[in-house]
């Protein structure tokens, strides 16, 4: 029986991925890192530090230094905050209404280290999430795609993997959740083909949070 729904944040609850991609592209230009905008959808879910390691390995065949990570990620966060509209993903509120209607607990498991979005959650989804039960980029050592963040989410919720379901939009997020042994529902809210989400082990896939809300009972009764 499902007791808990673990939600990824960016691209699931907030329509924030285009702004993240823009901000990452800006700092990548500035520091002459090899990238394409699509890379940031494929890398989504990683912490800032490991995203930079991937880009530095590709460009300079070495990891980023601690100072580079701190400076560049800070710049990226700053750009993101300037441009972020804080737009809630269409359908996200409907999904959380379903979660409440079925008396389930909702938790956030995000790689994000963006205080601006994390602080907004209570405003946009009042009563849905408890701060002390959130897993963010500040809590983890490895982050997605490692199973660590979702295992931490299960622990904070006090449930077994079989009692939870994950809602994810990112391929590496799906990989992380599946590796934690949790049934994972993909919502493809970005530009990547469905196949990349299926290939990571998604158990179900919906084209939007709106359609997920409409089919929520089916997810619980699968
Ligand atoms: Mg996401």
Coordinates of C-alpha atoms and ligand atoms in Angstrom, one line a residue:
X1 CA 0.0 0.0 0.0
X2 CA 1.3 3.4 -0.9
X3 CA 1.8 5.8 2.0
X4 CA 4.2 8.4 0.6
X5 CA 4.8 10.3 -2.6
X6 CA 8.3 11.6 -3.1
X7 CA 8.4 14.6 -5.4
X8 CA 11.3 16.0 -7.3
X9 CA 11.0 19.8 -7.5
X10 CA 12.3 21.4 -10.7
X11 CA 10.4 20.4 -13.8
X12 CA 7.8 18.7 -11.5
X13 CA 6.4 21.3 -9.1
X14 CA 8.0 24.3 -10.7
X15 CA 8.3 25.2 -14.4
X16 CA 11.8 26.2 -13.7
X17 CA 13.9 24.1 -16.0
X18 CA 14.1 26.6 -18.9
X19 CA 15.5 29.2 -16.5
X20 CA 18.0 26.7 -15.1
X21 CA 19.1 25.8 -18.6
X22 CA 19.5 29.5 -19.5
X23 CA 21.6 30.2 -16.3
X24 CA 23.8 27.2 -16.8
X25 CA 24.3 28.1 -20.5
X26 CA 25.3 31.7 -19.5
X27 CA 28.0 30.6 -17.0
X28 CA 29.2 27.8 -19.4
X29 CA 29.8 30.5 -22.1
X30 CA 31.6 32.7 -19.7
X31 CA 33.9 29.9 -18.5
X32 CA 34.3 28.4 -22.0
X33 CA 32.8 25.0 -21.0
X34 CA 31.7 22.6 -23.7
X35 CA 27.9 22.3 -23.5
X36 CA 24.7 22.2 -25.4
X37 CA 21.4 23.4 -23.8
X38 CA 20.1 19.8 -24.0
X39 CA 23.0 18.7 -21.8
X40 CA 21.4 20.5 -18.9
X41 CA 18.2 18.5 -19.3
X42 CA 20.2 15.3 -19.4
X43 CA 22.3 16.4 -16.4
X44 CA 19.3 17.6 -14.4
X45 CA 19.1 16.3 -10.9
X46 CA 22.8 16.4 -10.3
X47 CA 24.0 18.9 -7.7
X48 CA 25.8 22.0 -8.9
X49 CA 29.2 20.5 -7.9
X50 CA 28.8 17.3 -9.9
X51 CA 27.3 19.1 -12.9
X52 CA 30.5 21.2 -13.0
X53 CA 32.7 18.2 -12.7
X54 CA 31.0 16.7 -15.7
X55 CA 31.4 19.9 -17.7
X56 CA 35.1 20.4 -16.6
X57 CA 35.9 16.7 -17.4
X58 CA 34.5 17.1 -20.8
X59 CA 36.2 20.5 -21.5
X60 CA 39.5 20.3 -19.5
X61 CA 39.7 16.5 -18.7
X62 CA 39.8 17.3 -14.9
X63 CA 37.3 18.0 -12.2
X64 CA 36.5 21.6 -11.2
X65 CA 38.4 22.9 -8.1
X66 CA 36.5 23.7 -5.0
X67 CA 36.9 27.4 -5.7
X68 CA 35.6 27.0 -9.3
X69 CA 32.6 25.1 -8.0
X70 CA 31.8 27.7 -5.4
X71 CA 32.3 30.7 -7.7
X72 CA 30.6 29.3 -10.8
X73 CA 27.6 27.8 -8.9
X74 CA 27.1 31.0 -7.0
X75 CA 27.0 32.9 -10.3
X76 CA 24.6 30.4 -11.8
X77 CA 22.3 30.7 -8.7
X78 CA 22.5 34.5 -9.0
X79 CA 21.5 34.5 -12.6
X80 CA 18.7 32.0 -11.9
X81 CA 17.3 34.1 -9.1
X82 CA 17.3 37.2 -11.3
X83 CA 15.4 35.5 -14.1
X84 CA 13.2 33.0 -12.2
X85 CA 9.5 33.6 -12.5
X86 CA 8.6 31.1 -9.8
X87 CA 5.9 29.7 -12.1
X88 CA 4.2 26.6 -10.6
X89 CA 4.0 23.7 -13.0
X90 CA 0.5 23.5 -14.5
X91 CA -1.2 20.5 -12.8
X92 CA 1.1 20.4 -9.8
X93 CA -1.5 21.7 -7.4
X94 CA -4.0 19.2 -8.7
X95 CA -1.6 16.4 -8.1
X96 CA -1.0 17.6 -4.5
X97 CA -4.8 17.8 -4.0
X98 CA -5.0 14.1 -5.0
X99 CA -2.2 13.3 -2.5
X100 CA -4.2 15.0 0.2
X101 CA -7.5 13.3 -0.9
X102 CA -5.8 9.9 -0.5
X103 CA -4.3 10.9 2.8
X104 CA -0.8 10.3 1.7
X105 CA 2.3 12.1 2.9
X106 CA 4.3 14.3 0.4
X107 CA 8.0 14.9 0.5
X108 CA 10.5 16.8 -1.7
X109 CA 13.7 15.1 -2.9
X110 CA 15.6 17.7 -4.9
X111 CA 19.2 18.2 -5.9
X112 CA 18.6 21.9 -5.9
X113 CA 20.5 24.2 -3.6
X114 CA 18.3 27.2 -4.4
X115 CA 16.9 28.7 -1.2
X116 CA 14.6 30.9 -3.4
X117 CA 12.6 27.9 -4.6
X118 CA 12.8 25.9 -1.4
X119 CA 11.5 28.8 0.6
X120 CA 8.6 29.3 -1.8
X121 CA 7.2 25.8 -1.5
X122 CA 5.1 26.6 1.6
X123 CA 3.7 29.6 -0.1
X124 CA 2.7 27.8 -3.3
X125 CA 1.7 24.5 -1.7
X126 CA 0.5 25.4 1.7
X127 CA 0.5 22.6 4.2
X128 CA 1.8 20.0 1.7
X129 CA 5.5 19.8 2.7
X130 CA 7.3 19.9 6.0
X131 CA 10.7 21.5 6.0
X132 CA 12.4 19.0 8.3
X133 CA 11.4 16.2 5.9
X134 CA 12.8 17.7 2.8
X135 CA 15.9 16.3 1.1
X136 CA 17.8 19.0 -0.8
X137 CA 21.2 19.6 -2.4
X138 CA 22.4 20.7 1.1
X139 CA 21.7 17.3 2.7
X140 CA 23.4 14.9 0.3
X141 CA 26.9 13.8 -0.3
X142 CA 26.5 12.2 -3.7
X143 CA 23.1 13.4 -5.0
X144 CA 21.2 12.0 -8.0
X145 CA 21.7 9.7 -9.9
X146 CA 23.0 7.9 -6.8
X147 CA 20.1 6.3 -4.9
X148 CA 21.2 8.3 -1.8
X149 CA 18.7 11.2 -1.9
X150 CA 15.7 8.9 -2.4
X151 CA 16.9 6.5 0.3
X152 CA 17.2 9.6 2.6
X153 CA 13.6 10.5 1.6
X154 CA 12.3 7.0 2.5
X155 CA 14.1 7.3 5.8
X156 CA 12.7 10.7 6.6
X157 CA 9.2 9.5 5.7
X158 CA 9.7 6.3 7.7
X159 CA 8.5 4.0 5.0
X160 CA 9.8 1.1 2.9
X161 CA 10.5 1.5 -0.8
X162 CA 7.4 -0.5 -1.6
X163 CA 5.2 2.0 0.3
X164 CA 6.4 5.0 -1.8
X165 CA 6.1 6.3 -5.3
X166 CA 8.4 8.9 -6.9
X167 CA 7.4 11.6 -9.3
X168 CA 10.3 12.7 -11.5
X169 CA 10.9 14.5 -14.8
X170 CA 14.7 14.0 -15.2
X171 CA 16.4 10.8 -16.6
X172 CA 19.0 10.9 -13.8
X173 CA 16.3 11.4 -11.2
X174 CA 14.4 8.4 -12.5
X175 CA 17.7 6.4 -12.3
X176 CA 18.3 7.5 -8.7
X177 CA 14.7 6.6 -7.6
X178 CA 14.7 3.2 -9.4
X179 CA 18.1 2.4 -7.9
X180 CA 16.5 3.1 -4.5
X181 CA 13.9 0.5 -5.3
X182 CA 11.0 2.8 -5.6
X183 CA 8.2 2.7 -8.3
X184 CA 8.8 5.8 -10.4
X185 CA 6.4 7.8 -12.4
X186 CA 8.0 10.0 -15.0
X187 CA 6.3 13.2 -16.1
X188 CA 8.0 14.4 -19.3
X189 CA 7.7 18.2 -18.9
X190 CA 10.8 19.0 -21.0
X191 CA 12.2 18.6 -24.5
X192 CA 13.8 15.1 -24.2
X193 CA 12.2 12.1 -25.9
X194 CA 10.1 9.8 -23.7
X195 CA 12.6 7.0 -24.5
X196 CA 15.3 8.4 -22.2
X197 CA 12.9 8.2 -19.2
X198 CA 11.7 4.7 -20.1
X199 CA 15.3 3.6 -20.5
X200 CA 16.1 4.7 -17.0
X201 CA 13.4 2.4 -15.6
X202 CA 10.3 4.6 -15.3
X203 CA 7.2 2.5 -14.4
X204 CA 4.7 4.9 -15.9
X205 CA 5.0 8.0 -18.0
X206 CA 2.7 11.0 -18.4
X207 CA 3.2 14.0 -20.6
X208 CA 2.3 16.5 -17.9
X209 CA 1.3 16.9 -14.3
X210 CA -2.2 17.7 -15.5
X211 CA -2.5 14.2 -17.0
X212 CA -0.9 12.7 -13.9
X213 CA -3.5 14.3 -11.7
X214 CA -6.3 12.9 -13.9
X215 CA -4.8 9.4 -13.6
X216 CA -3.7 9.5 -10.0
X217 CA -6.0 6.7 -8.8
X218 CA -4.5 4.5 -11.5
X219 CA -1.0 5.2 -10.2
X220 CA -1.9 4.1 -6.7
X221 CA -3.8 1.0 -8.0
X222 CA -1.3 -0.1 -10.6
Ligands
LIG1 MG1 13.5 17.7 -12.0

